[in-house]
mmCIF file of C-alpha atoms in Angstrom:
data_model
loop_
_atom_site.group_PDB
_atom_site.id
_atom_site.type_symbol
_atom_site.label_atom_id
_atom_site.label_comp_id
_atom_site.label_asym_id
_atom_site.label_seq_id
_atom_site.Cartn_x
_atom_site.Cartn_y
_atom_site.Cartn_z
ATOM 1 C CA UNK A 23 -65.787 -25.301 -32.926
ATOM 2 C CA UNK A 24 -65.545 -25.510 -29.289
ATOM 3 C CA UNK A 25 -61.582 -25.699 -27.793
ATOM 4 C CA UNK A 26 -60.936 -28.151 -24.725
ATOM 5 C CA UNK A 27 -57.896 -27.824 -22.548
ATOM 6 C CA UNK A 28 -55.521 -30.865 -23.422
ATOM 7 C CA UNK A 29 -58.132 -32.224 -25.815
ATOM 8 C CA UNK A 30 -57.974 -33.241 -29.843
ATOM 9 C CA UNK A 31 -61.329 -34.499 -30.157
ATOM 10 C CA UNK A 32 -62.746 -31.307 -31.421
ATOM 11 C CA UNK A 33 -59.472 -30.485 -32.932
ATOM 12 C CA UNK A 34 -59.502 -33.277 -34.823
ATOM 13 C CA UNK A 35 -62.635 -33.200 -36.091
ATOM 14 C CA UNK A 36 -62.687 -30.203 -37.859
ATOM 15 C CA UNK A 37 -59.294 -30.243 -39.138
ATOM 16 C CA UNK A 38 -56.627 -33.413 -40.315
ATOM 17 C CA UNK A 39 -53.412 -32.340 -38.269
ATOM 18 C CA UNK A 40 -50.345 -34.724 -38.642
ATOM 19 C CA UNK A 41 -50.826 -36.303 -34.824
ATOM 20 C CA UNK A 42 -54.689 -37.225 -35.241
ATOM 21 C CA UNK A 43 -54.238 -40.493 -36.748
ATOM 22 C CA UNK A 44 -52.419 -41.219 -34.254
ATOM 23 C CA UNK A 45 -55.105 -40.144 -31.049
ATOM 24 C CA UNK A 46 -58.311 -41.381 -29.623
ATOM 25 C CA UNK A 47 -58.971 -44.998 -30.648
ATOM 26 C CA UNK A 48 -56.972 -47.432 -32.466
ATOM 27 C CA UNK A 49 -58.559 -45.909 -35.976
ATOM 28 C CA UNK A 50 -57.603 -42.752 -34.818
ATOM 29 C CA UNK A 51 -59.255 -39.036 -34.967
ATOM 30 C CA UNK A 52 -60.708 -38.442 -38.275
ATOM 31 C CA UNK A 53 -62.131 -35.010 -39.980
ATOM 32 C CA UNK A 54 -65.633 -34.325 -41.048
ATOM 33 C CA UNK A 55 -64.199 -33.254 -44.185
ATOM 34 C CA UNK A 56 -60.987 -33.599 -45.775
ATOM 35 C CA UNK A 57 -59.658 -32.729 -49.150
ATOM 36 C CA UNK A 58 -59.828 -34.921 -52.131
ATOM 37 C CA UNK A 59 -56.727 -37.705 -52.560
ATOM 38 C CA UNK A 60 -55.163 -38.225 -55.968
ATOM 39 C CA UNK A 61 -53.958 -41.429 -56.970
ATOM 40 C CA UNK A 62 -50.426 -41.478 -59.086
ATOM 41 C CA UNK A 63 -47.904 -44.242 -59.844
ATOM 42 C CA UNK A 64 -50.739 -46.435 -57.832
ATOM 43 C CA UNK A 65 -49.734 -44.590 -54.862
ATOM 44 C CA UNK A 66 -52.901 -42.505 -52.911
ATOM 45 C CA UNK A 67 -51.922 -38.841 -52.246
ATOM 46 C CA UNK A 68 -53.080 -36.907 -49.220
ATOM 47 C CA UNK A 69 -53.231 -33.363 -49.225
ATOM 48 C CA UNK A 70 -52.151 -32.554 -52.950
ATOM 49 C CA UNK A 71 -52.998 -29.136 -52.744
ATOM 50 C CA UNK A 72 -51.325 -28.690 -49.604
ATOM 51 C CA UNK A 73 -48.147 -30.423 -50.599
ATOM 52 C CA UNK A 74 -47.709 -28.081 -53.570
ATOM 53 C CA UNK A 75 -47.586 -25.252 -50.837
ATOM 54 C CA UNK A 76 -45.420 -26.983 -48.708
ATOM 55 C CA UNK A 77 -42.694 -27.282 -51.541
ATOM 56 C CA UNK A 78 -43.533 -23.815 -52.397
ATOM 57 C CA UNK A 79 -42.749 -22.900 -48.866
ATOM 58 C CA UNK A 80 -39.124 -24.726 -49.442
ATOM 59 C CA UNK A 81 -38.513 -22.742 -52.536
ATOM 60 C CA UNK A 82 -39.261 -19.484 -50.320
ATOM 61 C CA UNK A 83 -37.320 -20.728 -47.566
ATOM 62 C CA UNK A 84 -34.259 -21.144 -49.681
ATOM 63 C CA UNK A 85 -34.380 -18.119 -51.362
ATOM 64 C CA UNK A 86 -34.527 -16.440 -47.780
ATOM 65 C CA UNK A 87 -31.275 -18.235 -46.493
ATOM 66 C CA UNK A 88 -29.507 -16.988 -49.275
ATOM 67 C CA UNK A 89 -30.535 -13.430 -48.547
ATOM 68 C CA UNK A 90 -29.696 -13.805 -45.014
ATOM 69 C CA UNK A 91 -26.592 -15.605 -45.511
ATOM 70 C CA UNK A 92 -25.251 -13.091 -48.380
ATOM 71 C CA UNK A 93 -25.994 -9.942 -45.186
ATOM 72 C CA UNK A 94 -22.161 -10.922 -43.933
ATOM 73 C CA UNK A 95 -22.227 -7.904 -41.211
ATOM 74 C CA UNK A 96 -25.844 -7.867 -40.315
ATOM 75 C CA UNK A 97 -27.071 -7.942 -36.583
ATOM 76 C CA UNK A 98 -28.129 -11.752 -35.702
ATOM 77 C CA UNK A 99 -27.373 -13.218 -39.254
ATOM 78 C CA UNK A 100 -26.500 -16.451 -37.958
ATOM 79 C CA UNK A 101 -29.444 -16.540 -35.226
ATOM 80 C CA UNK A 102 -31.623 -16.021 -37.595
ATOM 81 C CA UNK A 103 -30.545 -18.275 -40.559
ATOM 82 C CA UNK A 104 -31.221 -21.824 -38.011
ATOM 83 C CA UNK A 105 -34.804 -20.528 -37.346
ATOM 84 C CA UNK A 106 -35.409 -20.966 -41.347
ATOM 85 C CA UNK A 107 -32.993 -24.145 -41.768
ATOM 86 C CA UNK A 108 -35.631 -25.673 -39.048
ATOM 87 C CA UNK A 109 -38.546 -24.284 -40.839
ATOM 88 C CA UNK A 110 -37.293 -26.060 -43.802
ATOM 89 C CA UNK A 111 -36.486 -29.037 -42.271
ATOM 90 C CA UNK A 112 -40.005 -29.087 -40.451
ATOM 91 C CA UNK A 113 -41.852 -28.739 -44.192
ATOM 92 C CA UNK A 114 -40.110 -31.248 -45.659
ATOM 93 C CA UNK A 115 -41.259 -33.854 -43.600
ATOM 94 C CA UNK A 116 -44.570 -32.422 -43.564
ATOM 95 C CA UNK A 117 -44.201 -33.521 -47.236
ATOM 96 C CA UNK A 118 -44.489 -36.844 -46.249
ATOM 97 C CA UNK A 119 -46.407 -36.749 -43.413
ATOM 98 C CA UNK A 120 -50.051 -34.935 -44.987
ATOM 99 C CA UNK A 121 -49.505 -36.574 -48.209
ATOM 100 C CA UNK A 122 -49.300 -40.131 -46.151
ATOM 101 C CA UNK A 123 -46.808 -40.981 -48.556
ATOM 102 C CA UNK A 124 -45.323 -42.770 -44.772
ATOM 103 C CA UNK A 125 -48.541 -44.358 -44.022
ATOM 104 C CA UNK A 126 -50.452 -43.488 -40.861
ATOM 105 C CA UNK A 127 -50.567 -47.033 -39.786
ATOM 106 C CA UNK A 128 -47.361 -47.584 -39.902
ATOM 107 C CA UNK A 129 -44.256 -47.620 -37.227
ATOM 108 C CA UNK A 130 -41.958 -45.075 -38.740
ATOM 109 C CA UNK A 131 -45.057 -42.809 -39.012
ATOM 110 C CA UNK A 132 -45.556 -42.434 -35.297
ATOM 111 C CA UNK A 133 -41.832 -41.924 -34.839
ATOM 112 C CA UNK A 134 -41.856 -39.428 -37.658
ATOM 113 C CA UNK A 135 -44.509 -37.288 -36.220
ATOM 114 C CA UNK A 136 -42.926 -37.121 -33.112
ATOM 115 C CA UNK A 137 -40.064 -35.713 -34.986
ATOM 116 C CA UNK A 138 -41.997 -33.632 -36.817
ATOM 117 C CA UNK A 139 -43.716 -32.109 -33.393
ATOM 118 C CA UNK A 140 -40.205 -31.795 -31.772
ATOM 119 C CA UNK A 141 -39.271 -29.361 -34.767
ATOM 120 C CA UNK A 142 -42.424 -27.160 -34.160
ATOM 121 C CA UNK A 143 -41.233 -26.587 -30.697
ATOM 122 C CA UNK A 144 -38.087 -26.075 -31.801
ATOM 123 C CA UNK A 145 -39.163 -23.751 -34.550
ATOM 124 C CA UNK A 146 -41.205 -21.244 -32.389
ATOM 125 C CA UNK A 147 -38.081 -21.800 -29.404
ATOM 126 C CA UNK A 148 -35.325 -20.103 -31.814
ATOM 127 C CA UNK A 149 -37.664 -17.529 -32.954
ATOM 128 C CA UNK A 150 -38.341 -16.461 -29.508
ATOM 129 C CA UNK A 151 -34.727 -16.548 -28.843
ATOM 130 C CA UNK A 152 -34.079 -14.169 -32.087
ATOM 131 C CA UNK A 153 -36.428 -11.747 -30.457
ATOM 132 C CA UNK A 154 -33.776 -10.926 -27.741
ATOM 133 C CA UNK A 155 -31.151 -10.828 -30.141
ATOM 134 C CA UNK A 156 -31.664 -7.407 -30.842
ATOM 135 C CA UNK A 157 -31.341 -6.395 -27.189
ATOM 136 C CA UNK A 158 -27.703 -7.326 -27.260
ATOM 137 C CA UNK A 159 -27.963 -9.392 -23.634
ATOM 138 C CA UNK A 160 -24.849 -11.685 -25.471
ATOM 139 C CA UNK A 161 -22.992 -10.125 -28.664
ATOM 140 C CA UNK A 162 -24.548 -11.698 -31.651
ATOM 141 C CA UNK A 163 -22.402 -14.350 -33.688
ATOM 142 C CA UNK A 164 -20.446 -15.472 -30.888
ATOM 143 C CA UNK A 165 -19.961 -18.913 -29.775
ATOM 144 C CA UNK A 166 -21.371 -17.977 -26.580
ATOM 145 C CA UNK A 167 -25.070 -16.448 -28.046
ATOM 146 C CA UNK A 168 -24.883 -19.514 -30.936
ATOM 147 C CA UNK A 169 -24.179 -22.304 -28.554
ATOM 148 C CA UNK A 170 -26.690 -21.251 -26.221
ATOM 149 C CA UNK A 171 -29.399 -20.962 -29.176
ATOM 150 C CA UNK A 172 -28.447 -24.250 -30.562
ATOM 151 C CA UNK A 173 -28.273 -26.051 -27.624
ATOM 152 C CA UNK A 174 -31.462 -25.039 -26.253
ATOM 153 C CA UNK A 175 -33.366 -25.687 -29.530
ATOM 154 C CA UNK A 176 -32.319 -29.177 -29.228
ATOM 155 C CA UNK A 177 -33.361 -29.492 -25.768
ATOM 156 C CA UNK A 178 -36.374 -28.105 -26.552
ATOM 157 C CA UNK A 179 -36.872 -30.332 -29.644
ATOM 158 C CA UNK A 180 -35.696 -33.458 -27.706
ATOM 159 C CA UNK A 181 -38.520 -32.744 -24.756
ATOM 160 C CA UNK A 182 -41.496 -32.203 -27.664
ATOM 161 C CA UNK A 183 -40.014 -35.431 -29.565
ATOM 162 C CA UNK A 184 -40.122 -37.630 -26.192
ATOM 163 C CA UNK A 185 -44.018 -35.798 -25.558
ATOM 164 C CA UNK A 186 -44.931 -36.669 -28.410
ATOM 165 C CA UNK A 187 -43.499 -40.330 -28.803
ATOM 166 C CA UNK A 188 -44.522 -41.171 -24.901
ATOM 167 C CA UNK A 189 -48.179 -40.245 -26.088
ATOM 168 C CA UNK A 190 -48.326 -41.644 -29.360
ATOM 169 C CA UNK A 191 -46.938 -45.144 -27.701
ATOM 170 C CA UNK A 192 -48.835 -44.862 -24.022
ATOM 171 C CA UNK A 193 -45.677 -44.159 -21.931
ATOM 172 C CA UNK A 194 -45.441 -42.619 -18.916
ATOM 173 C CA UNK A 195 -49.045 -41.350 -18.018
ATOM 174 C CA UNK A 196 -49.234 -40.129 -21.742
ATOM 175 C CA UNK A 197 -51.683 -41.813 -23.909
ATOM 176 C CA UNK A 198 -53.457 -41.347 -27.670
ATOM 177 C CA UNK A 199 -56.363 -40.547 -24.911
ATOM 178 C CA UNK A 200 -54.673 -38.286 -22.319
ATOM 179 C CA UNK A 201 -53.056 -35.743 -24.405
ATOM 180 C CA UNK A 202 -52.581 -32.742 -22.011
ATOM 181 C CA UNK A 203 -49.150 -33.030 -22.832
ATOM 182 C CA UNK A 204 -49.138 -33.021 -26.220
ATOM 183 C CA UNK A 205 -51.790 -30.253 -26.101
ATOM 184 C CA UNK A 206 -49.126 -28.054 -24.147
ATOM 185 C CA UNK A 207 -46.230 -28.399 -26.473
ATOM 186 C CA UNK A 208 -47.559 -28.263 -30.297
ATOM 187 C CA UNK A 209 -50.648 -25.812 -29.697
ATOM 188 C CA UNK A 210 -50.281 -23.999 -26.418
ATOM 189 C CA UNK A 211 -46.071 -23.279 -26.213
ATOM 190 C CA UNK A 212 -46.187 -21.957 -29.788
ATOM 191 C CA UNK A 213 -48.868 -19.360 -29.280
ATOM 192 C CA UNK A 214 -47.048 -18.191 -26.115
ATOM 193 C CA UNK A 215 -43.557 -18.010 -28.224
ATOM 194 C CA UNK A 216 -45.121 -15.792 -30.725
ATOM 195 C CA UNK A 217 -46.690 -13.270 -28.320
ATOM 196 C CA UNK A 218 -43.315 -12.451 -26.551
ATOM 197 C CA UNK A 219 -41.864 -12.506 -29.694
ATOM 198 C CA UNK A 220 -44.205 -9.839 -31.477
ATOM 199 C CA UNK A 221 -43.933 -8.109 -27.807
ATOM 200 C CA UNK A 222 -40.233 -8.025 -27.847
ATOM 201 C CA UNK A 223 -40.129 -6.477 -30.951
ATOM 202 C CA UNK A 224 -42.351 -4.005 -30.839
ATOM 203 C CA UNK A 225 -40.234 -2.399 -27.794
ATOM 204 C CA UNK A 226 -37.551 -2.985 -29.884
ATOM 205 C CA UNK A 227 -38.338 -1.077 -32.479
ATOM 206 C CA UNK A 228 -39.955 1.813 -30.239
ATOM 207 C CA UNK A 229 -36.670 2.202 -28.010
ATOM 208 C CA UNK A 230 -34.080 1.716 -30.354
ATOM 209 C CA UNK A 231 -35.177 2.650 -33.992
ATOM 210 C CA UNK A 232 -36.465 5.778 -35.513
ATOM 211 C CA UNK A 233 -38.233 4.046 -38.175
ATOM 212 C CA UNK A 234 -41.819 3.041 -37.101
ATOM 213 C CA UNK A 235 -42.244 0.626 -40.750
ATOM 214 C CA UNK A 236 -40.629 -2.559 -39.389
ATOM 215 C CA UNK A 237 -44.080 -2.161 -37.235
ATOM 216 C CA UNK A 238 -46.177 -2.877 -40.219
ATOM 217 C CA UNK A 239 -44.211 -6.019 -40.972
ATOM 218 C CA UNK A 240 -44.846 -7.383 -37.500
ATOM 219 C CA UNK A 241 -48.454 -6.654 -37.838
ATOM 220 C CA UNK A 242 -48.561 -8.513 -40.983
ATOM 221 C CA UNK A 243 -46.543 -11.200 -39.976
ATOM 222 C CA UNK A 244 -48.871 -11.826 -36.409
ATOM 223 C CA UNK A 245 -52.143 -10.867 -38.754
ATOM 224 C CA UNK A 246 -51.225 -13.898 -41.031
ATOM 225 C CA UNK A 247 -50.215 -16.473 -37.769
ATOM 226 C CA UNK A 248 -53.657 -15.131 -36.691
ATOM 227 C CA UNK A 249 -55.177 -16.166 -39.947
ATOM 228 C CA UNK A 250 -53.463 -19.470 -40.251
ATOM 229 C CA UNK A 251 -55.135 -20.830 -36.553
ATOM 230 C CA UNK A 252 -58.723 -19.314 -36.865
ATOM 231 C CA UNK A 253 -58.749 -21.313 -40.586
ATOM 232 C CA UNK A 254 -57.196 -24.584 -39.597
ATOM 233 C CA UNK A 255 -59.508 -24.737 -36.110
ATOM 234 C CA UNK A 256 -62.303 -22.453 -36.383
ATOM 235 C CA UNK A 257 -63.125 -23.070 -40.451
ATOM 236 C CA UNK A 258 -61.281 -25.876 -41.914
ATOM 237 C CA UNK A 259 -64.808 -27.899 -42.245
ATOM 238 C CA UNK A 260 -66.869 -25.290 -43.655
ATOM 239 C CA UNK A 261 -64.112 -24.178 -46.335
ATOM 240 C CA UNK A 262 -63.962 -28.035 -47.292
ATOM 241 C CA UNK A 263 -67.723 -28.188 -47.974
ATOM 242 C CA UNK A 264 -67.608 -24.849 -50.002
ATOM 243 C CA UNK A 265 -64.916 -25.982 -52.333
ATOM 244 C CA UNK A 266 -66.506 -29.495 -53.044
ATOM 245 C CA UNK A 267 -63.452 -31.279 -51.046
ATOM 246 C CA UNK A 268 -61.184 -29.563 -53.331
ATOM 247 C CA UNK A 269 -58.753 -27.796 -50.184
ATOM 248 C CA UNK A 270 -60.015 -27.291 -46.883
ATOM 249 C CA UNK A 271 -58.337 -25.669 -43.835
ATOM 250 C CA UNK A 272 -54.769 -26.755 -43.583
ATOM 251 C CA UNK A 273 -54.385 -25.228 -47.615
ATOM 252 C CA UNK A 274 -54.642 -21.791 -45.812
ATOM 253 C CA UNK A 275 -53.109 -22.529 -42.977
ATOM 254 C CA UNK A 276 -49.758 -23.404 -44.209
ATOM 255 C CA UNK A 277 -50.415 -20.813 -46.769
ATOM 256 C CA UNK A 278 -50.697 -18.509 -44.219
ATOM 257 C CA UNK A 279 -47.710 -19.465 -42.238
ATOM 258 C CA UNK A 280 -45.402 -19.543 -45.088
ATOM 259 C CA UNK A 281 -46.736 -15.856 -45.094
ATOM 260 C CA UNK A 282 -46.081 -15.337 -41.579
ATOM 261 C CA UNK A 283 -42.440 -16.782 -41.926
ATOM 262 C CA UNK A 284 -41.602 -14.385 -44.839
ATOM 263 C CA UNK A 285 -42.843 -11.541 -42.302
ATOM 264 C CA UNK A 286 -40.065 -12.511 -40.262
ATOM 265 C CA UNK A 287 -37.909 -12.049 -42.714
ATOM 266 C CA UNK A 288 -39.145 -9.037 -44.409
ATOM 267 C CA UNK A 289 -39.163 -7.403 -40.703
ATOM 268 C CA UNK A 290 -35.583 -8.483 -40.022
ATOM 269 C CA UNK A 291 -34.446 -7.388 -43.201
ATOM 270 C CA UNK A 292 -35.593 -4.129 -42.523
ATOM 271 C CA UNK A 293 -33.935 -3.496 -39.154
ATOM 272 C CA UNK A 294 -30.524 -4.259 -40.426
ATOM 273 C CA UNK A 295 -28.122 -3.412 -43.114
ATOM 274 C CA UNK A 296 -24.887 -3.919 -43.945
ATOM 275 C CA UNK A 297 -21.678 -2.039 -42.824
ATOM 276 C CA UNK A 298 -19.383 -1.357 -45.674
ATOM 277 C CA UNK A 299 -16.495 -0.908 -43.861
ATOM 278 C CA UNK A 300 -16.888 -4.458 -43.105
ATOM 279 C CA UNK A 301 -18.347 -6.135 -45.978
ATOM 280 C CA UNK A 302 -16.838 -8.810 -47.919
ATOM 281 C CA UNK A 303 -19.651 -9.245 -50.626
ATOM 282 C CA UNK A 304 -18.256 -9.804 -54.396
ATOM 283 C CA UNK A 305 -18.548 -6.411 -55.263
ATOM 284 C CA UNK A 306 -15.931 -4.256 -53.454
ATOM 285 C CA UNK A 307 -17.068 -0.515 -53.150
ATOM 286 C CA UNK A 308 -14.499 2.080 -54.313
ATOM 287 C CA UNK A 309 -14.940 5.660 -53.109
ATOM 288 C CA UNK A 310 -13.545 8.037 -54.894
ATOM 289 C CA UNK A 311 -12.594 11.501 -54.487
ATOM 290 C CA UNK A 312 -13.777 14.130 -56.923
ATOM 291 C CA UNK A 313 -12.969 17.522 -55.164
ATOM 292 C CA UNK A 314 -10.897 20.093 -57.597
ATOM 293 C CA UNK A 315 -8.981 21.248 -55.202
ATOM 294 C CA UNK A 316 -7.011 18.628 -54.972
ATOM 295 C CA UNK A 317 -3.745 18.271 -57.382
ATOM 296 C CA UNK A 318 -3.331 15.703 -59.914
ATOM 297 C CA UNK A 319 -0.329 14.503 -57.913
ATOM 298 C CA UNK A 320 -2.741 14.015 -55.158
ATOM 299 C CA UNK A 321 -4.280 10.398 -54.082
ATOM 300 C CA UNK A 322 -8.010 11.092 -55.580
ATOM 301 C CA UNK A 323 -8.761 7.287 -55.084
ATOM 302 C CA UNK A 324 -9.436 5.462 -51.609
ATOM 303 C CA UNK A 325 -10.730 1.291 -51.820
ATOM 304 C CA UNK A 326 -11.715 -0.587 -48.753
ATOM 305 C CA UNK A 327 -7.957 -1.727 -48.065
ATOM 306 C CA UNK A 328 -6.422 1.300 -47.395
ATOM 307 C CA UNK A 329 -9.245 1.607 -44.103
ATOM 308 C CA UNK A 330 -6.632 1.086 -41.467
ATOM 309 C CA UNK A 331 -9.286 1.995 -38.521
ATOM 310 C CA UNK A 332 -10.004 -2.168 -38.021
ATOM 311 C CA UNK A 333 -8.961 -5.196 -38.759
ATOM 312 C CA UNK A 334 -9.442 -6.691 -42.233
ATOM 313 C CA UNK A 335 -12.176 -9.399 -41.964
ATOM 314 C CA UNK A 336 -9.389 -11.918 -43.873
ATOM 315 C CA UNK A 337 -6.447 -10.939 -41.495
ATOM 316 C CA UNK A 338 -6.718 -13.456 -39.248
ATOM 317 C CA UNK A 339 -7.589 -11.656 -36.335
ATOM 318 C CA UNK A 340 -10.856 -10.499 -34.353
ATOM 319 C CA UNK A 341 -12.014 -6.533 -34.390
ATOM 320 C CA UNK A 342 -13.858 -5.802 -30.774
ATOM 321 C CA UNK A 343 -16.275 -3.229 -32.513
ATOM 322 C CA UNK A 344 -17.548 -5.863 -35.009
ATOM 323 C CA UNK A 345 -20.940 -6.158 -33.453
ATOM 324 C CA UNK A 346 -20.821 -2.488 -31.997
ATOM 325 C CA UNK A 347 -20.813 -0.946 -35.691
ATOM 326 C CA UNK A 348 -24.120 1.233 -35.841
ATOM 327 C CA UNK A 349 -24.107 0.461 -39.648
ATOM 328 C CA UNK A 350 -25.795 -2.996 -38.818
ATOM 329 C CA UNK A 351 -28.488 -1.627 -38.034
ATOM 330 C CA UNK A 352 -31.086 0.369 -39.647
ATOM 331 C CA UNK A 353 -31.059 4.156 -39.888
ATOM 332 C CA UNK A 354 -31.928 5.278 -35.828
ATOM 333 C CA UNK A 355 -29.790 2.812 -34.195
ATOM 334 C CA UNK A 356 -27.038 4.850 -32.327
ATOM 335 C CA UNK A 357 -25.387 8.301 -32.795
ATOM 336 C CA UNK A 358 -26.685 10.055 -35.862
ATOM 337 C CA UNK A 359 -23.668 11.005 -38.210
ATOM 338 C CA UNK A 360 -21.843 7.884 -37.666
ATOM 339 C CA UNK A 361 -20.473 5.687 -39.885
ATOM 340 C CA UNK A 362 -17.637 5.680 -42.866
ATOM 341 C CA UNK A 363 -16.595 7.584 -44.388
ATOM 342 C CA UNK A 364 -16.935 10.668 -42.019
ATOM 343 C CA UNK A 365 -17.862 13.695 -44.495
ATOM 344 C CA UNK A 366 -15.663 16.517 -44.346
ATOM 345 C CA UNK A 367 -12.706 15.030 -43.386
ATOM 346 C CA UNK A 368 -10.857 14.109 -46.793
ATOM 347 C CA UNK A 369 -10.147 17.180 -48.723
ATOM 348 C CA UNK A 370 -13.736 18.500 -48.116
ATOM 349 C CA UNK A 371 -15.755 16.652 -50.132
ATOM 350 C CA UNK A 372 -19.224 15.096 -49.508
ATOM 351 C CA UNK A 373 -19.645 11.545 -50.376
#
């Protein structure tokens, strides 16, 4: 397949993206081969096979938030967790959109794939954001690094939506025929976002982290993005003709996203950790003190509340080394020995 500048014809005729019934002529831009529709309720299906991965993909998604959400002290928890609520956001309408269950020649369709293109945009925006979370340029979880992340993803959404609505409807120099625009932000902006992203990282990890596995995660993760474009645009035809119409390209290429998108968590994941001395998970950790030197009249037991070193998390108030705990990240990530409790200092004992 040969790849234009600003141009779906060849796009479009290899693989069935959401936008190309809405390009070219007034019939739109259709595929040389497409996967088989199924028929239920008397309502025609698009895509069944790539619906099921799509609510797979939710399922995955979820299960990710909670894992994120339940790390209360780790680095860029809360950056992180709105690039997966927009990921899930962005499938769920793909739901409707690839199985036409909104049909293409409808109104709302055209306004839904706008949305739909403003959340890509979005999407790959916040995850280029994350990348610099790491690099501590504003102290994760404040209202100053969350407002600026939020903000700008709905700028950024808002200027794909009105791309993608102004060519879609002919407005302003955009057109279903002059699509440089529309080119720019759902295939060009995203590939960009992802190579700073994987960039950032990597120094990340090679300045600041003694472990050198988050690096295979990364190369996963940018192995299966990799994956996911040359099947959708390179192979999406030929895998439709092997399989008898069956699946063709954009099976694999959302497989291969939801892939990439677990990569990103998997690599996160493995960069942080939590800091006890700050957790507030169900299961409070009790350390206790088994040395026999010390008397029975002794204190041999020590919980979480007796750490007077901070503030407690439900007092009220706001401890300035929060963010600056080297627990929250993973092993490599500041002065080696640090962290609680310091071994040595309570009646000699080694926890």
């Amino acid at each position: 397949m040969g790849l234009s500048f600003g141009n779906y014809d060849e796009i479009c005729d290899t693989v069935a993206l959401i936008v190309c019934p809405l390009l070219g002529s007034e019939l739109g831009l259709e595929p040389k081969c497409y996967s088989r529709n199924v028929e239920i309720n008397n309502t025609i299906i698009f895509q069944p096979a790539t619906c099921f991965v799509h609510i797979a993909a939710l399922i995955m998604t979820a299960i990710m938030i909670y894992h994120v959400r339940s790390k209360y002290t780790a680095v860029g928890r809360k950056e992180i967790v709105l690039f997966f609520y927009l990921y899930a956001v962005a499938e769920i309408l793909a739901i409707f959109l690839d199985s036409a269950i909104i049909p293409t020649y409808s109104t709302a369709y055209a306004v839904f794939a706008a949305i739909y293109v403003g959340l890509g945009t979005a999407i790959y925006w916040c995850l280029l954001i994350n990348g610099f979370v790491g690099f501590q340029f504003a102290e994760d979880g404040t209202p100053k690094s969350l407002w600026f992340l939020r903000i700008s993803c709905v700028v950024l959404w808002l200027i794909g939506f009105l791309v993608a609505l102004a060519t879609f409807k002919s407005v302003g120099g955009l057109s279903p025929t002059k699509t440089v625009g529309l080119w720019v932000v759902q295939l060009l902006f995203p590939v960009v976002c992802v190579a700073i992203y994987v960039i950032s990282q990597i120094i990340l990890v090679l300045r600041t982290l003694d472990d050198r596995w988050p690096l295979g995660d990364i190369t996963f993760g940018t192995l299966a993005f990799v994956a996911a474009c040359v099947l959708m645009f390179g192979f999406s035809a030929t895998i439709c003709d092997k399989v008898k119409h069956y699946i063709d390209g954009t099976f694999f290429g959302t497989l291969c996203l939801l892939f990439a998108v677990m990569m990103t968590y998997k690599y996160w994941d493995s960069i942080t950790k939590e800091d006890l001395e700050f957790s507030v998970g169900s299961k409070q950790s009790v350390w206790e003190v088994k040395d026999p030197l010390i008397g029975a009249g002794d204190v041999d037991v020590m919980g979480p509340a007796s750490i007077n070193t901070h503030e407690s998390p439900f007092s009220g108030g706001h401890s300035s080394n929060r963010n600056n705990s080297p627990g929250r990240l993973a092993p490599g990530f500041g002065s080696k020995g640090s962290g609680y409790p310091p071994a040595g200092q309570y009646g000699g004992s080694t926890y």
